[in-house]
């Protein structure tokens, strides 16, 4: 059933490009051209033909084609033989080749190149209007459709037919965004290098298309008054929207019909960008829906390898235990345990507070600090401030104007005015409390009052921190000084990001409304389903914070339901905000993991930055399933005929054979390793943090002695007895239990004599017999050493999937699952066993995120070429940063 194979594109890429070009339908088919010609009266070339010598110089390839045609090639077919294409490749370079292929190698008659050219012209009259080369025009499409393109050639054939060659612009809805682009500006077009030949009658009328520099947050009054404008290129490869490359604009000779709307006197787009300048020493990352931090951890590791110091500054998740795990492994991050929708409101409110209280003061203080280098200060009006912790700026000291307030929620803090904890408040009237300091901020309804608002966490004078309580901002009107101090300190230490603070936002907004295991999904209109709203929130946060880069991860189901509306929506939001964008489908196993796991990744990049590429696979993989056919070409893979050097696929044995045997009852959270690593994977995954990150390494490889989280979900007594009966061999499952027969119809049934467990329950449970109509082999299935998992999920459910250890009577442990996800052994998880499995199963595999982080770092430094895919350094996936740095260093020597 599974093929052990290279994960490749089955169709040569160039073919697909042509097939998937929606604009190819625009053209009036050549077959109908003759009919059109007879009816035509108002379209014809004017003036003398362009002298042959000049025409040969400008469009030599077309005349070359004609010559080849007459040299005894198959004239019946207009398809151009590959051998000629290859010689053209040498003659005219790759760029021309690709464009040419768009026309020449389609399976569709519409896109063929007209090869029997007689001569070229410089002008044509269409109705009352004269068209020059380089003009832009409306061009007839199917039915009443009108498309837009730039005229590149006017030429006559040996049959006397008149053609023009057009370079197409895409409207937003002609791109992969389709209906999800309906909120885009109707005047915005996308430049493309797609071109083809059409009868001259297809030209309708002239249009003016202006070129403008792309800019995030472009104001509508900066949009030119021309008929249309474009600021980006669209190419079907990995559905890429990107800033036009300077060279390319010149190569293609910008249409004369386009007006360039300059912003500065400099000539190139990239130079015009405001952000273009010296690189920041550190790139700040915000990890949304962070879980335990798989995605951000990998991104930072990979970026570091490309010498980009990406640091997780902020992380956010609604799950408490996931937040604790992230804190445990990333003490440098501000981890917020809250819902993304509340975070969005909070950062908006925070910006207002900072404007009100902090900015001027901080600017003044910065000046002072640059003179005195002091970090603490005293002022007359405010208590002296000593910053104890980055997350909670603390205010200490007495102040004569310490404010008294009426608490909103006297019930919740479990205190009364007569509390023994409050010995010093005898002078405070009953029902009033004194704010000692503000220690935290949130947006939402922490007291469950039914009202969502901005709230501050207050530490009360004379009470312990356990009595701190959340108070809505209105209740704290009497203490602006306390708020001001909190905001000023928070602003300085960046407890929350403001627009411009975040360089990279990554995240996997959950789409529970469509996820694979949800039977109650709204397949027709997933964006209307509240459970899928997080994609909207994610994009709203991007819109507000305006990072340089965005990376969104999601399940392939966003490309399945409702004609892929969720996936298209995500891309469309980025492009609408003027981000460059592209999306790819990545199989985690291709990067050296014993699971397949197919996921969608969408890059976004500020127009002034280089759009990151996708990293090509490093390993062979055991294939399990394909993405939806429409998006097959978005899979990040080598083409079938492309040369590649891939490592052998990683299987279960490579990943976990060194781990100590444990029983289903194992309850220790840490234990000794017992054995040394046996494989390259195990040596890699057991590396210490300093070797993995490549920093803080003191020269000696520390041997890690303790192993964490190597304990399984404990089986119920009944299941344990059943599992002990499953043979320890490849392919074993519930069908091997005593008392099962399998019919010729492949359906498993109980034997007449039913075996009962000591509990009185049947040995063969009903759910195993009914699962997939009794045809499944997955209930109680053992994994085998030479196998991989399809996907590590959030809970090892032995009733419906193969999760049993090959030779031990238990499900895979948390650590084993973590290894399958590429988490280094030093990465620890917090929470109950169930919570830890969930964090691991939810994560973006570290090795995948690491490869993407490398691509991000390269893009940030504007390194690499402009292809959508890049090759990773040799041995990338299973070498630590330290090993890779050493080998790169040696290579450079
Ligand atoms: C797919 S997981 C993310 C995994 C993470 N990217 C990683 O690599 O480890 C999705 C996360 O979203 C969190 N989540 C769900 N709804 C949320 C919400 N409304 N706001 C914030 N987090 C939410 C879940 O708790 C879960 O940890």
Short mmCIF file of N, CA, C and O in Angstrom, two decimals, residues 615-710:
data_model
loop_
_atom_site.label_atom_id
_atom_site.label_comp_id
_atom_site.label_asym_id
_atom_site.label_seq_id
_atom_site.Cartn_x
_atom_site.Cartn_y
_atom_site.Cartn_z
N UNK A 615 12.57 24.76 1.58
CA UNK A 615 13.75 23.89 1.54
C UNK A 615 13.41 22.54 0.92
O UNK A 615 12.47 21.87 1.35
N UNK A 616 14.19 22.14 -0.07
CA UNK A 616 13.96 20.84 -0.72
C UNK A 616 14.27 19.70 0.25
O UNK A 616 15.06 19.87 1.19
N UNK A 617 13.64 18.55 0.05
CA UNK A 617 13.84 17.41 0.96
C UNK A 617 15.31 17.01 1.08
O UNK A 617 16.11 17.22 0.17
N UNK A 618 15.61 16.42 2.22
CA UNK A 618 16.95 15.89 2.44
C UNK A 618 16.92 14.36 2.49
O UNK A 618 17.95 13.72 2.40
N UNK A 619 15.72 13.79 2.69
CA UNK A 619 15.60 12.34 2.88
C UNK A 619 14.51 11.75 1.98
O UNK A 619 13.54 12.43 1.64
N UNK A 620 14.70 10.49 1.67
CA UNK A 620 13.60 9.74 1.06
C UNK A 620 12.52 9.57 2.12
O UNK A 620 12.80 9.71 3.32
N UNK A 621 11.33 9.25 1.67
CA UNK A 621 10.23 9.15 2.63
C UNK A 621 9.29 8.02 2.21
O UNK A 621 9.20 7.71 1.02
N UNK A 622 8.65 7.42 3.17
CA UNK A 622 7.64 6.40 2.84
C UNK A 622 6.32 7.13 2.63
O UNK A 622 5.77 7.73 3.56
N UNK A 623 5.86 7.11 1.39
CA UNK A 623 4.68 7.89 1.01
C UNK A 623 3.41 7.30 1.62
O UNK A 623 3.24 6.09 1.64
N UNK A 624 2.51 8.13 2.05
CA UNK A 624 1.24 7.66 2.61
C UNK A 624 0.03 8.17 1.82
O UNK A 624 -0.94 7.47 1.64
N UNK A 625 0.07 9.44 1.43
CA UNK A 625 -1.08 10.00 0.70
C UNK A 625 -0.61 11.25 -0.03
O UNK A 625 0.48 11.77 0.23
N UNK A 626 -1.45 11.72 -0.92
CA UNK A 626 -1.11 12.90 -1.72
C UNK A 626 -1.97 14.09 -1.34
O UNK A 626 -3.08 13.91 -0.86
N UNK A 627 -1.51 15.28 -1.61
CA UNK A 627 -2.38 16.45 -1.39
C UNK A 627 -3.46 16.50 -2.46
O UNK A 627 -3.37 15.76 -3.45
N UNK A 628 -4.47 17.37 -2.30
CA UNK A 628 -5.50 17.47 -3.35
C UNK A 628 -4.84 17.75 -4.70
O UNK A 628 -3.89 18.52 -4.77
N UNK A 629 -5.39 17.15 -5.75
CA UNK A 629 -4.68 17.19 -7.05
C UNK A 629 -4.45 18.61 -7.54
O UNK A 629 -3.41 18.90 -8.14
N UNK A 630 -5.38 19.51 -7.27
CA UNK A 630 -5.19 20.89 -7.76
C UNK A 630 -3.91 21.50 -7.20
O UNK A 630 -3.31 22.38 -7.82
N UNK A 631 -3.49 21.03 -6.03
CA UNK A 631 -2.33 21.65 -5.39
C UNK A 631 -1.11 20.74 -5.35
O UNK A 631 -0.15 21.02 -4.66
N UNK A 632 -1.17 19.66 -6.14
CA UNK A 632 -0.04 18.74 -6.15
C UNK A 632 1.26 19.45 -6.46
O UNK A 632 2.30 19.14 -5.90
N UNK A 633 1.18 20.43 -7.37
CA UNK A 633 2.40 21.13 -7.77
C UNK A 633 2.92 22.06 -6.68
O UNK A 633 3.97 22.66 -6.85
N UNK A 634 2.17 22.21 -5.61
CA UNK A 634 2.68 23.01 -4.49
C UNK A 634 3.47 22.17 -3.50
O UNK A 634 3.99 22.69 -2.52
N UNK A 635 3.54 20.85 -3.73
CA UNK A 635 4.32 20.03 -2.81
C UNK A 635 5.80 20.36 -2.99
O UNK A 635 6.29 20.55 -4.11
N UNK A 636 6.46 20.46 -1.85
CA UNK A 636 7.87 20.81 -1.87
C UNK A 636 8.64 19.52 -2.13
O UNK A 636 8.80 18.69 -1.24
N UNK A 637 9.04 19.35 -3.38
CA UNK A 637 9.66 18.09 -3.79
C UNK A 637 10.47 18.31 -5.05
O UNK A 637 10.29 19.32 -5.75
N UNK A 638 11.34 17.38 -5.31
CA UNK A 638 12.10 17.41 -6.55
C UNK A 638 11.19 16.97 -7.69
O UNK A 638 10.27 16.17 -7.48
N UNK A 639 11.47 17.47 -8.87
CA UNK A 639 10.80 16.91 -10.04
C UNK A 639 11.40 15.54 -10.29
O UNK A 639 12.56 15.30 -9.95
N UNK A 640 10.59 14.69 -10.92
CA UNK A 640 11.01 13.30 -11.10
C UNK A 640 12.35 13.20 -11.82
O UNK A 640 13.18 12.36 -11.50
N UNK A 641 12.55 14.08 -12.78
CA UNK A 641 13.77 13.97 -13.59
C UNK A 641 14.91 14.84 -13.05
O UNK A 641 15.95 14.98 -13.68
N UNK A 642 14.71 15.45 -11.88
CA UNK A 642 15.72 16.37 -11.36
C UNK A 642 16.79 15.59 -10.59
O UNK A 642 16.45 14.73 -9.78
N UNK A 643 18.07 15.89 -10.78
CA UNK A 643 19.09 15.19 -10.01
C UNK A 643 19.02 15.56 -8.54
O UNK A 643 18.69 16.70 -8.19
N UNK A 644 19.26 14.61 -7.68
CA UNK A 644 19.17 14.88 -6.24
C UNK A 644 19.99 13.86 -5.47
O UNK A 644 20.23 12.75 -5.95
N UNK A 645 20.37 14.26 -4.28
CA UNK A 645 21.06 13.31 -3.40
C UNK A 645 20.28 13.26 -2.11
O UNK A 645 20.35 14.18 -1.30
N UNK A 646 19.52 12.20 -1.94
CA UNK A 646 18.69 12.09 -0.74
C UNK A 646 19.22 10.98 0.16
O UNK A 646 19.70 9.95 -0.32
N UNK A 647 19.13 11.22 1.47
CA UNK A 647 19.52 10.19 2.43
C UNK A 647 18.39 9.16 2.50
O UNK A 647 17.24 9.46 2.16
N UNK A 648 18.71 8.00 3.02
CA UNK A 648 17.69 6.95 3.13
C UNK A 648 16.58 7.37 4.11
O UNK A 648 16.85 8.08 5.08
N UNK A 649 15.39 6.89 3.87
CA UNK A 649 14.27 7.24 4.76
C UNK A 649 14.57 6.77 6.18
O UNK A 649 15.15 5.71 6.39
N UNK A 650 14.17 7.60 7.14
CA UNK A 650 14.35 7.24 8.55
C UNK A 650 13.14 6.40 8.99
O UNK A 650 12.00 6.75 8.69
N UNK A 651 13.43 5.30 9.68
CA UNK A 651 12.34 4.44 10.17
C UNK A 651 12.39 4.38 11.69
O UNK A 651 13.30 4.94 12.32
N UNK A 652 11.38 3.72 12.25
CA UNK A 652 11.22 3.71 13.70
C UNK A 652 12.49 3.28 14.45
O UNK A 652 12.88 3.88 15.45
N UNK A 653 13.13 2.26 13.93
CA UNK A 653 14.32 1.75 14.60
C UNK A 653 15.39 2.84 14.72
O UNK A 653 16.03 2.98 15.76
N UNK A 654 15.59 3.60 13.63
CA UNK A 654 16.58 4.68 13.65
C UNK A 654 16.31 5.64 14.80
O UNK A 654 17.22 6.17 15.40
N UNK A 655 15.03 5.84 15.07
CA UNK A 655 14.67 6.92 16.00
C UNK A 655 14.61 6.48 17.46
O UNK A 655 14.95 7.27 18.35
N UNK A 656 14.20 5.25 17.74
CA UNK A 656 13.90 4.95 19.15
C UNK A 656 14.55 3.68 19.71
O UNK A 656 14.32 3.33 20.87
N UNK A 657 15.39 3.01 18.93
CA UNK A 657 15.88 1.70 19.40
C UNK A 657 16.77 1.80 20.65
O UNK A 657 16.98 0.82 21.34
N UNK A 658 17.31 2.98 20.94
CA UNK A 658 18.22 3.13 22.08
C UNK A 658 17.48 3.40 23.40
O UNK A 658 18.11 3.48 24.45
N UNK A 659 16.17 3.58 23.34
CA UNK A 659 15.47 4.01 24.57
C UNK A 659 15.23 2.82 25.51
O UNK A 659 14.95 1.71 25.04
N UNK A 660 15.32 3.05 26.82
CA UNK A 660 15.13 1.95 27.76
C UNK A 660 13.73 1.35 27.66
O UNK A 660 12.77 2.07 27.36
N UNK A 661 13.64 0.06 27.91
CA UNK A 661 12.32 -0.58 27.92
C UNK A 661 11.53 -0.05 29.12
O UNK A 661 12.08 0.07 30.22
N UNK A 662 10.27 0.28 28.90
CA UNK A 662 9.41 0.68 30.03
C UNK A 662 8.07 -0.05 29.87
O UNK A 662 7.72 -0.49 28.76
N UNK A 663 7.36 -0.17 30.96
CA UNK A 663 6.07 -0.86 30.89
C UNK A 663 4.95 0.16 30.72
O UNK A 663 5.19 1.37 30.81
N UNK A 664 3.77 -0.35 30.53
CA UNK A 664 2.60 0.53 30.41
C UNK A 664 2.36 1.30 31.72
O UNK A 664 1.68 2.33 31.72
N UNK A 665 2.91 0.80 32.80
CA UNK A 665 2.67 1.43 34.10
C UNK A 665 3.77 2.42 34.48
O UNK A 665 3.76 2.96 35.57
N UNK A 666 4.72 2.63 33.62
CA UNK A 666 5.85 3.51 33.96
C UNK A 666 5.32 4.87 34.42
O UNK A 666 4.51 5.48 33.74
N UNK A 667 5.84 5.35 35.55
CA UNK A 667 5.35 6.64 36.08
C UNK A 667 6.48 7.62 36.32
O UNK A 667 6.24 8.75 36.74
N UNK A 668 7.72 7.23 36.02
CA UNK A 668 8.84 8.15 36.24
C UNK A 668 8.88 9.18 35.11
O UNK A 668 8.71 8.82 33.94
N UNK A 669 9.14 10.44 35.48
CA UNK A 669 9.27 11.47 34.45
C UNK A 669 10.70 11.60 33.98
O UNK A 669 10.97 12.22 32.96
N UNK A 670 11.64 11.08 34.76
CA UNK A 670 13.02 11.05 34.28
C UNK A 670 13.68 9.76 34.70
O UNK A 670 13.30 9.14 35.70
N UNK A 671 14.63 9.35 33.90
CA UNK A 671 15.31 8.06 34.15
C UNK A 671 16.63 8.09 33.41
O UNK A 671 16.84 8.91 32.50
N UNK A 672 17.54 7.17 33.77
CA UNK A 672 18.81 7.13 33.02
C UNK A 672 18.60 6.54 31.63
O UNK A 672 17.64 5.80 31.39
N UNK A 673 19.53 6.83 30.73
CA UNK A 673 19.41 6.33 29.36
C UNK A 673 19.67 4.82 29.23
O UNK A 673 19.09 4.15 28.40
N UNK A 674 20.61 4.34 29.97
CA UNK A 674 21.02 2.91 29.94
C UNK A 674 21.94 2.55 28.78
O UNK A 674 22.91 1.84 28.95
N UNK A 675 21.62 3.01 27.55
CA UNK A 675 22.44 2.59 26.40
C UNK A 675 22.98 3.83 25.69
O UNK A 675 22.33 4.87 25.67
N UNK A 676 24.11 3.68 25.01
CA UNK A 676 24.56 4.79 24.16
C UNK A 676 23.72 4.86 22.89
O UNK A 676 23.05 3.87 22.54
N UNK A 677 23.77 5.98 22.19
CA UNK A 677 23.00 6.06 20.93
C UNK A 677 23.53 5.06 19.91
O UNK A 677 24.72 4.75 19.89
N UNK A 678 22.62 4.56 19.07
CA UNK A 678 23.01 3.52 18.11
C UNK A 678 23.01 3.99 16.67
O UNK A 678 23.55 3.33 15.79
N UNK A 679 22.34 5.10 16.41
CA UNK A 679 22.21 5.55 15.01
C UNK A 679 22.53 7.04 14.92
O UNK A 679 22.61 7.74 15.94
N UNK A 680 22.66 7.50 13.68
CA UNK A 680 22.94 8.93 13.44
C UNK A 680 21.80 9.77 14.03
O UNK A 680 22.02 10.80 14.66
N UNK A 681 20.56 9.31 13.82
CA UNK A 681 19.40 10.03 14.34
C UNK A 681 19.49 10.15 15.86
O UNK A 681 19.28 11.22 16.43
N UNK A 682 19.83 9.04 16.51
CA UNK A 682 19.86 9.03 17.98
C UNK A 682 20.98 9.93 18.51
O UNK A 682 20.82 10.62 19.51
N UNK A 683 22.13 9.91 17.83
CA UNK A 683 23.22 10.80 18.27
C UNK A 683 22.77 12.25 18.14
O UNK A 683 23.02 13.07 19.02
N UNK A 684 22.06 12.54 17.05
CA UNK A 684 21.59 13.91 16.82
C UNK A 684 20.57 14.33 17.88
O UNK A 684 20.69 15.37 18.51
N UNK A 685 19.60 13.49 18.09
CA UNK A 685 18.47 13.87 18.95
C UNK A 685 18.90 13.92 20.42
O UNK A 685 18.27 14.59 21.24
N UNK A 686 20.00 13.24 20.76
CA UNK A 686 20.49 13.25 22.14
C UNK A 686 21.51 14.37 22.38
O UNK A 686 22.05 14.49 23.49
N UNK A 687 21.77 15.19 21.38
CA UNK A 687 22.75 16.28 21.56
C UNK A 687 22.25 17.25 22.61
O UNK A 687 21.04 17.45 22.77
N UNK A 688 23.21 17.87 23.28
CA UNK A 688 22.86 18.88 24.28
C UNK A 688 22.40 20.16 23.60
O UNK A 688 22.58 20.34 22.40
N UNK A 689 21.81 21.05 24.41
CA UNK A 689 21.24 22.28 23.85
C UNK A 689 22.33 23.14 23.19
O UNK A 689 22.11 23.72 22.13
N UNK A 690 23.50 23.20 23.82
CA UNK A 690 24.53 24.09 23.26
C UNK A 690 25.04 23.54 21.93
O UNK A 690 25.37 24.30 21.03
N UNK A 691 25.10 22.22 21.78
CA UNK A 691 25.52 21.67 20.48
C UNK A 691 24.43 21.90 19.44
O UNK A 691 24.70 22.24 18.30
N UNK A 692 23.19 21.70 19.88
CA UNK A 692 22.08 21.84 18.94
C UNK A 692 21.99 23.29 18.45
O UNK A 692 21.79 23.54 17.27
N UNK A 693 22.11 24.23 19.39
CA UNK A 693 21.97 25.63 19.00
C UNK A 693 23.27 26.18 18.44
O UNK A 693 23.27 27.18 17.72
N UNK A 694 24.37 25.55 18.81
CA UNK A 694 25.68 26.03 18.34
C UNK A 694 26.17 27.21 19.15
O UNK A 694 27.13 27.87 18.78
N UNK A 695 25.53 27.49 20.29
CA UNK A 695 26.04 28.60 21.09
C UNK A 695 26.24 28.15 22.53
O UNK A 695 25.57 27.23 23.01
N UNK A 696 27.18 28.79 23.20
CA UNK A 696 27.47 28.48 24.59
C UNK A 696 28.16 27.14 24.74
O UNK A 696 28.17 26.54 25.81
N UNK A 697 28.76 26.66 23.65
CA UNK A 697 29.41 25.35 23.72
C UNK A 697 30.83 25.52 24.27
O UNK A 697 31.60 26.34 23.78
N UNK A 698 31.15 24.73 25.30
CA UNK A 698 32.44 24.95 25.95
C UNK A 698 33.53 23.98 25.48
O UNK A 698 34.56 23.83 26.10
N UNK A 699 33.27 23.29 24.40
CA UNK A 699 34.33 22.46 23.83
C UNK A 699 34.16 20.99 24.13
O UNK A 699 34.59 20.15 23.35
N UNK A 700 33.53 20.64 25.23
CA UNK A 700 33.39 19.21 25.52
C UNK A 700 31.94 18.78 25.34
O UNK A 700 31.03 19.44 25.85
N UNK A 701 31.75 17.72 24.60
CA UNK A 701 30.39 17.22 24.41
C UNK A 701 29.91 16.61 25.71
O UNK A 701 30.42 15.59 26.14
N UNK A 702 28.93 17.27 26.33
CA UNK A 702 28.44 16.71 27.58
C UNK A 702 27.57 15.50 27.28
O UNK A 702 26.72 15.54 26.39
N UNK A 703 27.79 14.44 28.01
CA UNK A 703 26.96 13.25 27.78
C UNK A 703 25.69 13.44 28.60
O UNK A 703 25.74 13.68 29.80
N UNK A 704 24.55 13.37 27.91
CA UNK A 704 23.30 13.55 28.63
C UNK A 704 22.96 12.25 29.34
O UNK A 704 22.93 11.19 28.73
N UNK A 705 22.74 12.33 30.62
CA UNK A 705 22.51 11.09 31.35
C UNK A 705 21.04 10.84 31.62
O UNK A 705 20.61 9.70 31.68
N UNK A 706 20.29 11.89 31.79
CA UNK A 706 18.89 11.68 32.15
C UNK A 706 17.97 11.84 30.93
O UNK A 706 18.18 12.70 30.08
N UNK A 707 17.02 10.98 30.91
CA UNK A 707 16.05 10.97 29.82
C UNK A 707 14.70 11.41 30.41
O UNK A 707 14.29 10.89 31.46
N UNK A 708 14.02 12.34 29.74
CA UNK A 708 12.76 12.87 30.28
C UNK A 708 11.55 12.39 29.46
O UNK A 708 11.66 12.13 28.28
N UNK A 709 10.43 12.37 30.14
CA UNK A 709 9.12 12.14 29.50
C UNK A 709 9.02 10.79 28.77
O UNK A 709 8.22 10.66 27.84
N UNK A 710 9.83 9.83 29.19
CA UNK A 710 9.76 8.52 28.53
C UNK A 710 8.77 7.64 29.29
O UNK A 710 9.15 6.69 29.99
#
